[in-house]
CSV table of C-alpha atoms in Angstrom, one decimal:
chain,number,residue,atom,x,y,z
A,1,UNK,CA,50.8,-18.0,47.7
A,2,UNK,CA,51.8,-14.9,45.6
A,3,UNK,CA,51.7,-16.8,42.3
A,4,UNK,CA,48.3,-18.4,42.9
A,5,UNK,CA,46.7,-15.0,43.7
A,6,UNK,CA,48.0,-13.5,40.5
A,7,UNK,CA,46.9,-16.5,38.5
A,8,UNK,CA,43.4,-16.4,40.1
A,9,UNK,CA,43.1,-12.7,39.5
A,10,UNK,CA,44.1,-13.2,35.9
A,11,UNK,CA,41.4,-15.9,35.4
A,12,UNK,CA,38.7,-13.6,37.0
A,13,UNK,CA,39.9,-10.7,34.8
A,14,UNK,CA,39.6,-12.9,31.7
A,15,UNK,CA,36.0,-13.9,32.8
A,16,UNK,CA,35.0,-10.2,33.2
A,17,UNK,CA,36.4,-9.3,29.8
A,18,UNK,CA,34.6,-12.2,28.2
A,19,UNK,CA,31.3,-11.3,29.9
A,20,UNK,CA,31.7,-7.6,29.1
A,21,UNK,CA,32.5,-8.2,25.4
A,22,UNK,CA,29.5,-10.6,25.0
A,23,UNK,CA,27.1,-8.1,26.6
A,24,UNK,CA,28.6,-5.2,24.6
A,25,UNK,CA,28.3,-7.2,21.3
A,26,UNK,CA,24.7,-8.1,22.0
A,27,UNK,CA,23.9,-4.5,22.9
A,28,UNK,CA,25.4,-3.0,19.8
A,29,UNK,CA,23.9,-5.7,17.5
A,30,UNK,CA,20.5,-5.0,19.1
A,31,UNK,CA,20.9,-1.3,18.6
A,32,UNK,CA,21.8,-1.7,15.0
A,33,UNK,CA,18.8,-3.9,14.4
A,34,UNK,CA,16.5,-1.4,16.1
A,35,UNK,CA,18.0,1.3,13.9
A,36,UNK,CA,17.4,-0.6,10.7
A,37,UNK,CA,13.8,-1.3,11.8
A,38,UNK,CA,13.2,2.3,12.6
A,39,UNK,CA,14.6,3.5,9.3
A,40,UNK,CA,12.3,1.0,7.4
A,41,UNK,CA,9.3,2.2,9.4
A,42,UNK,CA,10.0,5.8,8.7
A,43,UNK,CA,10.5,5.1,5.0
A,44,UNK,CA,7.2,3.3,4.8
A,45,UNK,CA,5.4,6.1,6.7
A,46,UNK,CA,7.0,8.7,4.4
A,47,UNK,CA,5.6,6.7,1.3
A,48,UNK,CA,2.1,6.7,2.8
A,49,UNK,CA,2.2,10.4,3.6
A,50,UNK,CA,3.5,11.2,0.0
A,51,UNK,CA,0.8,9.1,-1.6
A,52,UNK,CA,-2.4,11.1,-1.8
A,53,UNK,CA,-5.4,10.2,-4.0
A,54,UNK,CA,-8.9,11.3,-4.7
A,55,UNK,CA,-11.5,8.8,-5.8
A,56,UNK,CA,-14.8,9.6,-7.5
A,57,UNK,CA,-17.6,7.1,-8.3
A,58,UNK,CA,-18.6,8.0,-11.9
A,59,UNK,CA,-21.3,5.5,-12.6
A,60,UNK,CA,-23.0,2.4,-11.2
A,61,UNK,CA,-24.9,-0.3,-13.0
A,62,UNK,CA,-26.2,-3.6,-11.6
A,63,UNK,CA,-23.0,-5.4,-12.6
A,64,UNK,CA,-20.3,-2.7,-13.0
A,65,UNK,CA,-19.0,0.4,-11.3
A,66,UNK,CA,-16.8,3.0,-13.0
A,67,UNK,CA,-14.4,5.1,-10.8
A,68,UNK,CA,-11.8,7.8,-11.3
A,69,UNK,CA,-8.7,8.0,-9.2
A,70,UNK,CA,-6.6,11.2,-9.2
A,71,UNK,CA,-3.1,11.2,-8.0
A,72,UNK,CA,-2.7,14.4,-5.9
A,73,UNK,CA,0.4,13.3,-4.0
A,74,UNK,CA,4.1,13.2,-4.9
A,75,UNK,CA,4.5,9.4,-5.5
A,76,UNK,CA,3.9,7.5,-8.6
A,77,UNK,CA,1.1,4.8,-8.2
A,78,UNK,CA,1.8,1.7,-10.3
A,79,UNK,CA,-1.3,-0.1,-11.5
A,80,UNK,CA,0.0,-3.2,-13.3
A,81,UNK,CA,3.4,-4.7,-14.1
A,82,UNK,CA,4.3,-6.3,-17.4
A,83,UNK,CA,2.8,-9.7,-16.3
A,84,UNK,CA,-0.6,-8.1,-15.6
A,85,UNK,CA,-0.3,-8.3,-11.8
A,86,UNK,CA,-2.4,-5.6,-10.2
A,87,UNK,CA,-0.5,-3.8,-7.5
A,88,UNK,CA,-3.6,-2.4,-5.7
A,89,UNK,CA,-6.9,-3.7,-4.3
A,90,UNK,CA,-10.2,-2.1,-4.8
A,91,UNK,CA,-12.9,-2.8,-2.2
A,92,UNK,CA,-16.4,-2.5,-3.4
A,93,UNK,CA,-19.3,-2.6,-0.8
A,94,UNK,CA,-22.9,-2.1,-1.5
A,95,UNK,CA,-26.2,-2.5,0.2
A,96,UNK,CA,-28.9,-0.9,2.2
A,97,UNK,CA,-29.5,-0.5,5.9
A,98,UNK,CA,-30.4,-4.2,6.4
A,99,UNK,CA,-27.7,-6.0,4.4
A,100,UNK,CA,-24.3,-5.2,2.9
A,101,UNK,CA,-22.0,-7.1,0.5
A,102,UNK,CA,-18.3,-6.5,0.1
A,103,UNK,CA,-15.9,-7.7,-2.5
A,104,UNK,CA,-12.1,-7.2,-2.8
A,105,UNK,CA,-11.5,-6.7,-6.5
A,106,UNK,CA,-8.0,-7.1,-7.9
A,107,UNK,CA,-9.0,-7.8,-11.5
A,108,UNK,CA,-10.2,-4.5,-12.7
A,109,UNK,CA,-10.1,-2.9,-16.2
A,110,UNK,CA,-8.2,0.3,-16.8
A,111,UNK,CA,-10.3,2.3,-19.2
A,112,UNK,CA,-8.1,5.4,-19.6
A,113,UNK,CA,-5.1,7.2,-18.1
A,114,UNK,CA,-4.9,11.0,-18.7
A,115,UNK,CA,-3.5,14.2,-17.3
A,116,UNK,CA,-5.9,15.7,-14.8
A,117,UNK,CA,-8.0,18.5,-16.3
A,118,UNK,CA,-7.1,17.7,-19.9
A,119,UNK,CA,-8.1,15.4,-22.7
A,120,UNK,CA,-4.5,14.2,-23.2
A,121,UNK,CA,-4.5,10.4,-22.7
A,122,UNK,CA,-1.8,7.8,-22.5
A,123,UNK,CA,-1.5,4.3,-23.9
A,124,UNK,CA,-2.6,2.0,-21.0
A,125,UNK,CA,-0.5,-0.8,-22.3
A,126,UNK,CA,2.8,1.1,-21.8
A,127,UNK,CA,1.8,3.8,-19.3
A,128,UNK,CA,0.3,1.5,-16.6
A,129,UNK,CA,0.9,3.9,-13.7
A,130,UNK,CA,-0.4,7.4,-12.6
A,131,UNK,CA,2.2,10.1,-11.9
A,132,UNK,CA,1.4,13.1,-9.8
A,133,UNK,CA,-1.2,15.2,-11.7
A,134,UNK,CA,-2.6,12.3,-13.6
A,135,UNK,CA,-5.8,10.3,-13.2
A,136,UNK,CA,-7.1,6.8,-14.2
A,137,UNK,CA,-10.6,5.6,-15.0
A,138,UNK,CA,-11.2,2.1,-13.9
A,139,UNK,CA,-14.2,-0.3,-14.5
A,140,UNK,CA,-15.0,-2.8,-11.7
A,141,UNK,CA,-16.9,-5.9,-12.7
A,142,UNK,CA,-19.0,-7.5,-9.9
A,143,UNK,CA,-18.9,-11.3,-9.6
A,144,UNK,CA,-21.8,-13.3,-11.1
A,145,UNK,CA,-24.9,-13.4,-9.0
A,146,UNK,CA,-24.0,-10.2,-7.1
A,147,UNK,CA,-26.0,-7.4,-8.8
A,148,UNK,CA,-26.5,-4.0,-7.3
A,149,UNK,CA,-30.1,-2.8,-6.9
A,150,UNK,CA,-31.5,0.7,-7.4
A,151,UNK,CA,-31.7,1.4,-3.6
A,152,UNK,CA,-28.2,0.3,-2.7
A,153,UNK,CA,-25.5,2.7,-1.7
A,154,UNK,CA,-22.1,1.8,-3.3
A,155,UNK,CA,-18.9,2.5,-1.4
A,156,UNK,CA,-15.6,2.1,-3.2
A,157,UNK,CA,-12.2,2.1,-1.5
A,158,UNK,CA,-8.9,2.1,-3.5
A,159,UNK,CA,-6.1,0.6,-1.4
A,160,UNK,CA,-2.6,1.3,-2.9
A,161,UNK,CA,0.4,-0.9,-2.3
A,162,UNK,CA,1.9,2.0,-0.3
A,163,UNK,CA,-0.9,1.5,2.3
A,164,UNK,CA,-2.8,4.7,1.6
A,165,UNK,CA,-6.4,4.7,0.6
A,166,UNK,CA,-9.1,6.8,-1.2
A,167,UNK,CA,-12.8,6.3,-0.8
A,168,UNK,CA,-16.1,7.5,-2.2
A,169,UNK,CA,-19.7,6.6,-2.4
A,170,UNK,CA,-22.3,6.6,-5.2
A,171,UNK,CA,-25.7,5.3,-6.2
A,172,UNK,CA,-27.2,3.8,-9.3
A,173,UNK,CA,-28.9,6.5,-11.4
């Protein structure tokens, strides 16, 4: 009887060790995954906080809208890569109290990039980003058949790839 008790106790001990190691491994793996997810979230939120912009609607015509975006934050805002892909979306909405139209515009024209408050401009082909303290002038072309009328209020929102936005309103003059 003495040997069977020792043998049974050994089997039970092995079972407890196996269950404990499985639970411990699952716990530590889960904690590591949560830690990675929290670090990614904090990094993304830090990018959003450090990306600050000001948008001004410069002019509005029936088929175009010119805007200026100033980078007042500490992050560089990339506009296009070498393949011509636009990193940001501009949402243009216009209308009156009875009816509104909205368009997500990703194919916009960069007119000029310059240092804020100066006349020093950059070559838009090679300098397709705005560093802190720089601004960009952009022309938005509306789709065919979607003209803006004189009474319409125009709302423009620039959504950066960081997740931060800048908005402004204007009217046709």
